Amino acid sequence: MPTRKGPDGRRAHLVPVGGRPARRPGAREAAPSSPPGGAPPRRLWAGRPFPVRVVNAARGVWLAYRTEPNLRFHVFAATAALALAHVTATGGWRLAYLLASVSLVLAAELANTAVERAVDLASRQQPDPVARAAKDVAAGVVLVATVHALAAGWLVFVEPVGPVGLLRLVLGYSTAHPVPAAFLGALVALTGAVGLLAGKGQG
């Protein structure tokens, strides 16, 4: 690199017009410096094996089930709806529609729980109109999904045979198949009992 003497007698390197000094042959170029603030934060689940992620997700579902009474009620209602689908021999697109509606409600409730936790953390549980609006909108998602599920239940169970016909189907199944009917009833009751016990343990 060319040099010249300055006013003080010291030699100074000349910088080309481009503003970047020329490299010496064989010299390595310096690595670019890190952006201000350091490296970006690493994701929480980055690099974790897939089974570990599944376990973490299942733990999140169980946490929401223990702490949210609305989710426990929706699980109870979903169990009752699926038991009724078995009793009425619901299949085909009606069963698929019912399963999709149930899954939508549960997913909306889980998302609502996540939003509530994040808002509480960000606002430190202090009164804030923006935080309240976020919670209200998230709860509105659950409300829309629940209304849709109720409409789906009506279309799947009541619309084909009517309320009286549905009652006859349930009574007829209980008479013709007492053991499976008792098992389904016990399963629904067990789901409700687990929900109550989980709520008491959390309280």
Tab-separated table of C-alpha atoms in Angstrom:
chain	number	residue	atom	x	y	z
A	1	MET	CA	0.000	0.000	0.000
A	2	PRO	CA	1.479	3.424	-0.936
A	3	THR	CA	2.441	5.742	1.894
A	4	ARG	CA	3.523	9.342	2.305
A	5	LYS	CA	4.905	11.464	5.071
A	6	GLY	CA	2.536	13.675	7.019
A	7	PRO	CA	3.234	17.094	8.516
A	8	ASP	CA	4.665	15.482	11.659
A	9	GLY	CA	7.096	13.361	9.683
A	10	ARG	CA	5.232	10.068	10.229
A	11	ARG	CA	4.261	7.825	7.367
A	12	ALA	CA	0.507	7.466	6.715
A	13	HIS	CA	-1.186	4.867	4.513
A	14	LEU	CA	-3.102	6.155	1.527
A	15	VAL	CA	-6.698	4.949	1.163
A	16	PRO	CA	-8.028	4.358	-2.364
A	17	VAL	CA	-10.891	6.428	-3.740
A	18	GLY	CA	-13.375	3.643	-2.963
A	19	GLY	CA	-12.814	4.197	0.757
A	20	ARG	CA	-11.531	0.665	1.387
A	21	PRO	CA	-7.825	-0.023	1.861
A	22	ALA	CA	-6.250	-2.521	-0.466
A	23	ARG	CA	-5.473	-5.977	0.917
A	24	ARG	CA	-2.043	-7.464	0.965
A	25	PRO	CA	-1.583	-10.543	-1.181
A	26	GLY	CA	-2.472	-13.625	0.886
A	27	ALA	CA	-4.031	-11.627	3.710
A	28	ARG	CA	-7.402	-12.789	5.045
A	29	GLU	CA	-10.366	-10.464	5.050
A	30	ALA	CA	-11.649	-9.638	8.506
A	31	ALA	CA	-14.976	-11.170	9.466
A	32	PRO	CA	-17.889	-8.742	9.552
A	33	SER	CA	-18.627	-7.435	12.985
A	34	SER	CA	-21.765	-8.556	14.800
A	35	PRO	CA	-24.793	-6.259	14.612
A	36	PRO	CA	-25.480	-3.887	17.489
A	37	GLY	CA	-26.978	-5.625	20.453
A	38	GLY	CA	-25.159	-8.908	19.868
A	39	ALA	CA	-26.392	-12.065	18.197
A	40	PRO	CA	-30.149	-12.597	17.894
A	41	PRO	CA	-31.623	-14.642	20.738
A	42	ARG	CA	-31.865	-18.345	20.193
A	43	ARG	CA	-35.309	-19.836	19.885
A	44	LEU	CA	-36.583	-21.687	22.909
A	45	TRP	CA	-37.088	-25.020	21.145
A	46	ALA	CA	-34.212	-24.681	18.646
A	47	GLY	CA	-32.137	-27.823	18.341
A	48	ARG	CA	-34.391	-29.952	20.538
A	49	PRO	CA	-35.350	-33.421	19.295
A	50	PHE	CA	-38.852	-33.876	17.943
A	51	PRO	CA	-39.988	-36.189	20.787
A	52	VAL	CA	-38.968	-33.515	23.295
A	53	ARG	CA	-41.051	-30.952	21.440
A	54	VAL	CA	-44.050	-33.269	21.500
A	55	VAL	CA	-43.638	-33.749	25.250
A	56	ASN	CA	-43.422	-29.986	25.761
A	57	ALA	CA	-46.557	-29.434	23.699
A	58	ALA	CA	-48.437	-32.104	25.652
A	59	ARG	CA	-47.291	-30.483	28.883
A	60	GLY	CA	-48.719	-27.187	27.648
A	61	VAL	CA	-52.072	-28.822	26.926
A	62	TRP	CA	-52.136	-30.360	30.401
A	63	LEU	CA	-51.203	-27.037	31.983
A	64	ALA	CA	-54.072	-25.312	30.202
A	65	TYR	CA	-56.438	-28.133	31.188
A	66	ARG	CA	-55.535	-27.819	34.860
A	67	THR	CA	-55.749	-24.037	35.013
A	68	GLU	CA	-58.653	-23.210	32.678
A	69	PRO	CA	-62.170	-24.318	33.726
A	70	ASN	CA	-63.571	-23.417	30.305
A	71	LEU	CA	-61.198	-25.848	28.621
A	72	ARG	CA	-62.171	-28.599	31.051
A	73	PHE	CA	-65.840	-27.989	30.249
A	74	HIS	CA	-65.140	-28.101	26.514
A	75	VAL	CA	-63.301	-31.412	26.914
A	76	PHE	CA	-66.283	-32.788	28.839
A	77	ALA	CA	-68.698	-31.570	26.148
A	78	ALA	CA	-66.501	-33.020	23.403
A	79	THR	CA	-66.451	-36.418	25.121
A	80	ALA	CA	-70.244	-36.372	25.435
A	81	ALA	CA	-70.625	-35.393	21.773
A	82	LEU	CA	-68.362	-38.207	20.588
A	83	ALA	CA	-70.206	-40.700	22.780
A	84	LEU	CA	-73.497	-39.520	21.294
A	85	ALA	CA	-72.021	-39.907	17.817
A	86	HIS	CA	-71.277	-43.555	18.602
A	87	VAL	CA	-74.767	-44.117	19.987
A	88	THR	CA	-76.440	-42.619	16.925
A	89	ALA	CA	-74.061	-44.401	14.518
A	90	THR	CA	-72.929	-41.107	13.045
A	91	GLY	CA	-70.399	-41.555	10.272
A	92	GLY	CA	-69.152	-40.154	7.012
A	93	TRP	CA	-69.032	-36.422	6.524
A	94	ARG	CA	-71.191	-35.812	9.596
A	95	LEU	CA	-68.638	-37.428	11.886
A	96	ALA	CA	-65.789	-35.615	10.139
A	97	TYR	CA	-67.623	-32.311	10.533
A	98	LEU	CA	-68.240	-33.019	14.210
A	99	LEU	CA	-64.588	-33.870	14.829
A	100	ALA	CA	-63.462	-30.714	13.040
A	101	SER	CA	-65.846	-28.577	15.093
A	102	VAL	CA	-64.694	-30.116	18.370
A	103	SER	CA	-61.042	-29.679	17.436
A	104	LEU	CA	-61.674	-26.060	16.474
A	105	VAL	CA	-63.162	-25.267	19.882
A	106	LEU	CA	-60.319	-26.925	21.778
A	107	ALA	CA	-57.678	-25.233	19.629
A	108	ALA	CA	-59.352	-21.846	20.112
A	109	GLU	CA	-59.434	-22.360	23.870
A	110	LEU	CA	-55.736	-23.263	23.931
A	111	ALA	CA	-54.877	-20.207	21.842
A	112	ASN	CA	-56.955	-18.031	24.152
A	113	THR	CA	-55.044	-19.363	27.149
A	114	ALA	CA	-51.709	-18.643	25.474
A	115	VAL	CA	-52.765	-15.086	24.622
A	116	GLU	CA	-53.943	-14.459	28.182
A	117	ARG	CA	-50.645	-15.672	29.636
A	118	ALA	CA	-48.595	-13.582	27.216
A	119	VAL	CA	-50.677	-10.460	27.849
A	120	ASP	CA	-50.421	-10.900	31.619
A	121	LEU	CA	-46.662	-11.246	31.323
A	122	ALA	CA	-46.299	-8.191	29.088
A	123	SER	CA	-48.605	-5.969	31.124
A	124	ARG	CA	-47.479	-7.405	34.472
A	125	GLN	CA	-51.193	-7.813	35.262
A	126	GLN	CA	-51.672	-4.061	35.451
A	127	PRO	CA	-54.899	-2.488	34.108
A	128	ASP	CA	-54.302	-1.567	30.485
A	129	PRO	CA	-56.905	-0.964	27.744
A	130	VAL	CA	-54.762	-2.572	25.040
A	131	ALA	CA	-54.189	-5.702	27.135
A	132	ARG	CA	-57.900	-5.915	27.894
A	133	ALA	CA	-58.754	-5.564	24.200
A	134	ALA	CA	-56.331	-8.366	23.303
A	135	LYS	CA	-57.920	-10.668	25.867
A	136	ASP	CA	-61.427	-9.790	24.704
A	137	VAL	CA	-60.578	-10.524	21.078
A	138	ALA	CA	-58.995	-13.868	22.016
A	139	ALA	CA	-62.098	-14.761	24.024
A	140	GLY	CA	-64.190	-13.779	21.010
A	141	VAL	CA	-62.395	-16.433	18.970
A	142	VAL	CA	-63.526	-19.057	21.483
A	143	LEU	CA	-67.074	-17.703	21.387
A	144	VAL	CA	-67.262	-17.935	17.594
A	145	ALA	CA	-65.865	-21.482	17.619
A	146	THR	CA	-68.329	-22.523	20.339
A	147	VAL	CA	-71.344	-21.153	18.460
A	148	HIS	CA	-70.143	-22.975	15.362
A	149	ALA	CA	-69.819	-26.217	17.349
A	150	LEU	CA	-73.364	-25.851	18.695
A	151	ALA	CA	-74.665	-25.372	15.163
A	152	ALA	CA	-72.669	-28.399	14.041
A	153	GLY	CA	-74.167	-30.497	16.841
A	154	TRP	CA	-77.655	-29.487	15.774
A	155	LEU	CA	-76.972	-30.340	12.122
A	156	VAL	CA	-75.335	-33.661	12.957
A	157	PHE	CA	-77.655	-34.990	15.684
A	158	VAL	CA	-80.986	-33.165	15.684
A	159	GLU	CA	-81.617	-32.112	12.097
A	160	PRO	CA	-81.753	-35.640	10.575
A	161	VAL	CA	-84.255	-37.181	13.063
A	162	GLY	CA	-85.549	-34.330	15.225
A	163	PRO	CA	-85.327	-33.980	19.018
A	164	VAL	CA	-87.811	-36.788	19.713
A	165	GLY	CA	-86.121	-39.099	17.241
A	166	LEU	CA	-82.762	-38.424	18.842
A	167	LEU	CA	-84.139	-39.308	22.262
A	168	ARG	CA	-85.567	-42.546	20.873
A	169	LEU	CA	-82.223	-43.454	19.366
A	170	VAL	CA	-80.470	-42.964	22.693
A	171	LEU	CA	-83.057	-44.972	24.627
A	172	GLY	CA	-83.073	-47.698	21.988
A	173	TYR	CA	-79.304	-48.029	22.100
A	174	SER	CA	-79.309	-48.177	25.900
A	175	THR	CA	-81.896	-50.955	25.815
A	176	ALA	CA	-80.270	-52.983	23.050
A	177	HIS	CA	-76.671	-52.501	24.210
A	178	PRO	CA	-76.655	-51.947	27.976
A	179	VAL	CA	-72.975	-52.718	28.528
A	180	PRO	CA	-71.562	-50.366	25.866
A	181	ALA	CA	-74.076	-47.721	26.943
A	182	ALA	CA	-72.926	-48.023	30.549
A	183	PHE	CA	-69.306	-47.803	29.445
A	184	LEU	CA	-69.942	-44.635	27.444
A	185	GLY	CA	-71.848	-43.091	30.330
A	186	ALA	CA	-69.028	-43.945	32.720
A	187	LEU	CA	-66.490	-42.455	30.314
A	188	VAL	CA	-68.388	-39.166	30.127
A	189	ALA	CA	-68.807	-39.106	33.905
A	190	LEU	CA	-65.114	-39.869	34.400
A	191	THR	CA	-64.165	-36.965	32.140
A	192	GLY	CA	-66.311	-34.645	34.225
A	193	ALA	CA	-64.865	-35.984	37.476
A	194	VAL	CA	-61.286	-35.545	36.267
A	195	GLY	CA	-62.109	-31.980	35.283
A	196	LEU	CA	-63.515	-31.233	38.722
A	197	LEU	CA	-60.548	-32.804	40.502
A	198	ALA	CA	-58.076	-30.933	38.309
A	199	GLY	CA	-59.818	-27.681	39.126
A	200	LYS	CA	-59.768	-28.357	42.867
A	201	GLY	CA	-56.098	-29.294	42.756
A	202	GLN	CA	-55.305	-26.032	41.004
A	203	GLY	CA	-57.338	-23.990	43.450
